[in-house]
Coordinates of C-alpha atoms and ligand atoms in Angstrom, one line a residue:
M1 CA -9.3 23.7 -44.5
K2 CA -9.0 20.4 -46.4
E3 CA -5.2 20.6 -46.2
L4 CA -5.3 21.4 -42.5
L5 CA -7.6 18.4 -41.9
L6 CA -5.3 16.1 -44.0
N7 CA -2.3 17.3 -42.0
L8 CA -4.1 16.8 -38.7
G9 CA -5.1 13.3 -39.9
R10 CA -6.1 10.6 -37.5
T11 CA -3.4 11.5 -35.0
I12 CA -5.7 13.7 -33.0
K13 CA -6.4 12.3 -29.6
S14 CA -6.8 15.4 -27.5
I15 CA -8.5 18.6 -28.3
V16 CA -8.9 21.8 -26.2
V17 CA -11.5 24.4 -27.3
L18 CA -11.5 27.9 -25.8
T19 CA -14.7 30.0 -26.4
G20 CA -15.3 33.6 -25.9
A21 CA -18.2 36.0 -26.2
G22 CA -18.3 35.6 -30.0
V23 CA -19.7 32.1 -29.7
S24 CA -22.8 33.5 -27.9
A25 CA -23.1 36.7 -30.0
E26 CA -25.6 35.1 -32.4
S27 CA -27.7 33.9 -29.5
G28 CA -28.2 37.6 -28.7
I29 CA -25.7 38.0 -25.9
P30 CA -23.6 41.1 -26.4
T31 CA -19.8 40.8 -26.6
F32 CA -17.5 43.0 -24.5
R33 CA -15.4 44.9 -27.0
A34 CA -17.6 45.6 -30.0
S35 CA -18.6 49.2 -30.6
D36 CA -21.9 48.4 -28.9
G37 CA -20.3 45.9 -26.5
L38 CA -20.8 45.8 -22.7
W39 CA -17.5 47.6 -22.0
E40 CA -18.6 50.6 -24.2
N41 CA -21.4 51.4 -21.8
H42 CA -20.1 50.2 -18.4
S43 CA -16.9 50.9 -16.6
I44 CA -14.9 47.8 -15.8
E45 CA -13.7 49.4 -12.6
D46 CA -17.2 50.0 -11.4
V47 CA -18.9 46.6 -12.3
A48 CA -16.1 44.1 -12.7
T49 CA -13.7 44.5 -9.9
P50 CA -13.8 43.6 -6.2
E51 CA -13.2 47.3 -5.4
G52 CA -16.2 48.3 -7.5
F53 CA -18.4 45.8 -5.6
E54 CA -17.1 47.1 -2.3
R55 CA -17.9 50.7 -3.3
N56 CA -21.3 50.2 -4.8
P57 CA -22.7 46.6 -4.5
S58 CA -26.1 47.7 -5.7
L59 CA -24.7 48.9 -9.0
V60 CA -22.8 45.6 -9.5
H61 CA -25.8 43.5 -8.6
E62 CA -27.9 45.5 -11.0
F63 CA -25.4 45.0 -13.9
Y64 CA -25.4 41.2 -13.4
N65 CA -29.2 41.0 -12.7
Q66 CA -29.8 42.6 -16.1
R67 CA -27.4 40.1 -17.8
R68 CA -29.1 37.2 -15.9
E69 CA -32.5 38.4 -17.1
T70 CA -31.3 38.5 -20.7
L71 CA -29.8 35.0 -20.4
L72 CA -33.0 33.6 -18.9
A73 CA -35.3 35.3 -21.5
L74 CA -37.2 32.8 -23.5
K75 CA -35.6 33.9 -26.8
T76 CA -32.0 33.3 -25.6
S77 CA -31.0 29.8 -26.7
P78 CA -27.8 28.0 -27.9
N79 CA -26.9 28.5 -31.5
Q80 CA -25.4 26.1 -34.1
A81 CA -21.9 26.7 -32.8
H82 CA -22.8 25.5 -29.2
S83 CA -24.7 22.6 -30.6
A84 CA -21.9 21.4 -33.0
L85 CA -19.4 21.5 -30.1
A86 CA -21.6 19.3 -28.0
R87 CA -22.3 16.8 -30.8
F88 CA -18.6 16.6 -31.8
Q89 CA -17.5 16.1 -28.2
N90 CA -20.0 13.3 -27.8
I91 CA -18.8 11.3 -30.8
F92 CA -15.1 12.2 -30.3
E93 CA -15.1 10.8 -26.8
N94 CA -17.4 7.9 -27.3
R95 CA -16.3 6.6 -30.7
H96 CA -12.7 7.9 -30.9
H97 CA -11.9 7.6 -27.2
G98 CA -10.4 11.1 -27.4
D99 CA -10.0 13.8 -24.8
F100 CA -12.0 16.9 -25.4
T101 CA -11.8 19.9 -23.0
L102 CA -14.1 22.8 -23.4
I103 CA -13.0 25.9 -21.6
T104 CA -15.2 29.0 -21.8
Q105 CA -14.6 32.6 -20.7
N106 CA -18.4 33.0 -21.0
I107 CA -20.5 33.2 -17.9
D108 CA -23.7 32.1 -19.7
D109 CA -24.9 28.5 -19.7
L110 CA -25.5 28.0 -23.4
H111 CA -22.8 25.3 -23.8
E112 CA -24.6 23.3 -21.1
R113 CA -28.0 23.9 -22.6
A114 CA -26.6 22.6 -26.0
G115 CA -25.6 19.4 -24.2
S116 CA -21.9 20.0 -23.5
P117 CA -20.8 18.1 -20.3
D118 CA -18.2 19.3 -17.9
V119 CA -17.7 22.8 -19.2
I120 CA -14.8 24.7 -17.6
H121 CA -16.2 28.2 -16.8
M122 CA -12.9 29.9 -16.1
H123 CA -14.6 33.3 -15.5
G124 CA -17.4 32.0 -13.4
E125 CA -21.1 31.5 -14.0
L126 CA -24.0 34.0 -14.1
L127 CA -26.5 31.5 -12.8
Q128 CA -24.6 31.0 -9.6
S129 CA -23.8 33.1 -6.5
R130 CA -21.4 32.4 -3.8
C131 CA -20.7 33.3 -0.2
S132 CA -17.7 35.7 -0.1
Q133 CA -16.7 34.2 3.3
S134 CA -17.0 30.5 2.8
G135 CA -16.9 30.3 -1.0
L136 CA -20.0 28.0 -1.0
K137 CA -21.9 28.3 -4.3
F138 CA -25.7 28.5 -4.8
N139 CA -27.9 28.3 -7.9
Q140 CA -29.0 31.9 -8.7
L141 CA -31.9 32.4 -11.0
K142 CA -33.5 35.3 -9.2
P143 CA -32.0 38.8 -9.0
L144 CA -29.4 39.4 -6.3
N145 CA -29.4 42.6 -4.2
V146 CA -27.9 44.0 -1.0
D147 CA -30.7 42.6 1.0
S148 CA -30.1 39.0 -0.2
I149 CA -29.3 36.7 2.7
C150 CA -26.6 34.2 2.3
G151 CA -27.8 30.6 2.5
C152 CA -24.7 29.4 4.4
C153 CA -23.9 32.2 7.0
R154 CA -27.4 33.8 7.0
T155 CA -25.6 37.2 6.7
L156 CA -26.6 40.2 4.7
G157 CA -24.1 41.4 2.1
N158 CA -22.0 38.2 1.9
L159 CA -23.6 36.9 -1.3
R160 CA -21.8 37.9 -4.5
P161 CA -22.2 36.9 -8.2
H162 CA -20.0 33.9 -8.9
I163 CA -18.0 35.9 -11.4
V164 CA -14.2 36.3 -11.7
W165 CA -13.6 40.0 -11.6
F166 CA -10.5 41.8 -12.8
G167 CA -7.7 41.3 -10.3
E168 CA -9.1 37.9 -9.2
L169 CA -7.7 34.5 -10.2
P170 CA -9.5 32.6 -13.0
L171 CA -10.9 29.2 -12.0
E172 CA -9.6 25.7 -12.7
I173 CA -6.2 26.9 -14.0
P174 CA -4.3 23.7 -13.0
R175 CA -6.8 21.5 -14.9
I176 CA -6.6 23.9 -17.9
E177 CA -2.8 23.8 -17.9
R178 CA -2.8 20.0 -17.9
A179 CA -5.1 20.0 -20.9
L180 CA -3.0 22.6 -22.8
T181 CA 0.2 20.7 -22.3
T182 CA -1.2 17.4 -23.7
C183 CA -3.5 18.5 -26.5
D184 CA -2.8 17.9 -30.3
L185 CA -5.3 20.6 -31.4
F186 CA -6.2 23.9 -29.7
V187 CA -9.1 25.8 -31.1
A188 CA -10.1 29.4 -30.0
I189 CA -13.6 30.5 -31.0
G190 CA -14.9 34.1 -30.8
T191 CA -12.5 35.6 -28.4
S192 CA -10.5 38.8 -29.0
G193 CA -7.5 37.5 -27.1
Q194 CA -7.2 40.6 -24.9
V195 CA -7.6 39.1 -21.5
Y196 CA -4.9 37.0 -19.8
P197 CA -4.4 34.2 -19.0
A198 CA -6.9 33.0 -21.6
A199 CA -5.2 35.1 -24.3
G200 CA -1.9 33.1 -23.8
F201 CA -3.4 29.6 -23.9
Y202 CA -2.8 29.1 -27.6
E203 CA 0.9 29.9 -27.2
Q204 CA 1.2 27.4 -24.3
A205 CA -0.5 24.7 -26.4
K206 CA 1.7 25.6 -29.4
T207 CA 4.9 25.3 -27.4
C208 CA 3.8 21.8 -26.3
G209 CA 3.3 20.8 -29.9
A210 CA -0.4 21.4 -30.6
H211 CA -1.7 22.8 -33.9
T212 CA -3.5 26.1 -33.1
L213 CA -6.6 27.2 -34.9
E214 CA -8.7 30.4 -34.5
L215 CA -12.3 30.8 -35.6
N216 CA -13.4 34.4 -35.5
L217 CA -15.5 37.0 -37.3
I218 CA -12.5 39.2 -37.8
Q219 CA -8.7 38.8 -38.0
T220 CA -7.2 39.2 -34.5
K221 CA -3.6 40.0 -33.8
S222 CA -2.8 36.5 -32.4
N223 CA -0.3 34.3 -34.1
F224 CA -2.3 31.1 -34.6
D225 CA -1.1 28.4 -37.1
T226 CA -4.4 28.7 -38.9
Q227 CA -7.2 31.3 -38.8
L228 CA -10.6 31.0 -40.4
L229 CA -12.9 34.0 -40.7
G230 CA -16.7 34.0 -40.4
N231 CA -19.6 33.6 -38.1
A232 CA -19.2 31.0 -35.3
S233 CA -22.6 29.5 -36.3
D234 CA -21.2 28.7 -39.8
L235 CA -17.6 28.0 -39.1
V236 CA -17.9 25.7 -36.0
P237 CA -20.4 23.2 -37.5
S238 CA -18.5 23.0 -40.8
F239 CA -15.0 22.7 -39.2
F240 CA -16.0 20.0 -36.6
S241 CA -18.1 18.1 -39.1
E242 CA -15.2 17.9 -41.5
L243 CA -12.9 17.0 -38.7
A244 CA -15.3 14.2 -37.7
S245 CA -15.3 12.9 -41.3
S246 CA -11.5 13.0 -41.5
L247 CA -11.3 11.0 -38.3
E248 CA -13.7 8.6 -39.9
L249 CA -16.3 9.3 -37.3
E250 CA -19.9 9.7 -38.4
A251 CA -20.6 13.2 -39.8
F252 CA -23.3 15.3 -38.2
Ligands
OAD301 P1 -14.6 40.2 -26.6 O1 -15.8 41.1 -26.7 O2 -13.3 40.9 -26.2 O3 -14.3 39.6 -28.1 C1 -15.3 38.9 -28.8 C2 -14.7 38.3 -30.0 O4 -15.7 37.6 -30.7 C3 -14.2 39.3 -31.0 O5 -12.9 38.9 -31.4 C4 -15.2 39.3 -32.2 O6 -14.5 39.5 -33.4 C5 -15.7 37.8 -32.1 N1 -17.0 37.7 -32.6 C6 -18.1 38.5 -32.5 N2 -19.2 37.9 -33.1 C7 -18.8 36.7 -33.6 C8 -19.4 35.7 -34.3 N3 -20.7 35.8 -34.6 N4 -18.7 34.6 -34.7 C9 -17.4 34.5 -34.4 N5 -16.7 35.5 -33.7 C10 -17.4 36.6 -33.3 O7 -14.9 38.9 -25.7 P2 -14.0 37.9 -25.1 O8 -12.7 37.7 -25.9 O9 -14.8 36.7 -24.7 O10 -14.0 38.8 -18.7 O11 -13.6 38.6 -23.7 C11 -12.8 38.0 -22.8 C12 -13.1 38.5 -21.4 O12 -13.1 39.9 -21.4 C13 -14.5 38.1 -21.0 O13 -14.6 36.8 -20.5 C14 -14.8 39.1 -19.9 C15 -14.2 40.3 -20.6 O14 -13.8 41.4 -19.8 C16 -14.4 39.1 -17.5 O15 -15.4 39.7 -17.3 C17 -13.5 38.6 -16.4

């Protein structure tokens, strides 16, 4: 890591971080593709597609209601990885005048709870619902069901979880593409790299000249410039703390 940080040096002005389920795993939120992951026990077609929602909205609501309940449970809180990202962004932007873009595939709000501002939730947010007709979004802390009445059109059945399902377009892609083409460092944390377009972001950044770094519990098949293996709650604070020192920013 020392060599990497030396090579990156003080030239870093723009950083893009992409997080996946692995960053929230140590907060008790299950990942998707582990042997006990969400997709082992649920069919994607049934709970994560527009067609599944059309066929059986109750089942889909129940799936996301359970996940919302887990997220809102008292014991679910951000871990060291979320906190380190928020702290680093704060000093990088305020002391170094750098650009820091945090993109997450996660639908939880743990980055926000750790203090990260302006998180790009490319796959939506669990604590929001939206009207399937107007697209208007609402805060959603309570369970949703087929009897929920939409706050904008007052119609039954129009409210859906604000989640990007398979076959739908991820959110904020133009903003993401702009950040990818101008960053000096791209860091992917806790994502298996199996779902596009997010899985292709590191290649886009690399093509535009960024150094690409992966932090993951296990070796993935992706071809990053540097890969560091371990738990996000260890790797993220240590990497960003050393990066802060090498940029002569205060350590944290
Ligand atoms: P996955 O479940 O596919 O992958 C989780 C990754 O996190 C794996 O590579 C693990 O090795 C790693 N991991 C697990 N625990 C970790 C830890 N403590 N520290 C570091 N890494 C750890 O989740 P995603 O890649 O986020 O999309 O999945 C991408 C998308 O697939 C999700 O956003 C979701 C899903 O289908 C939609 O629902 C649209």
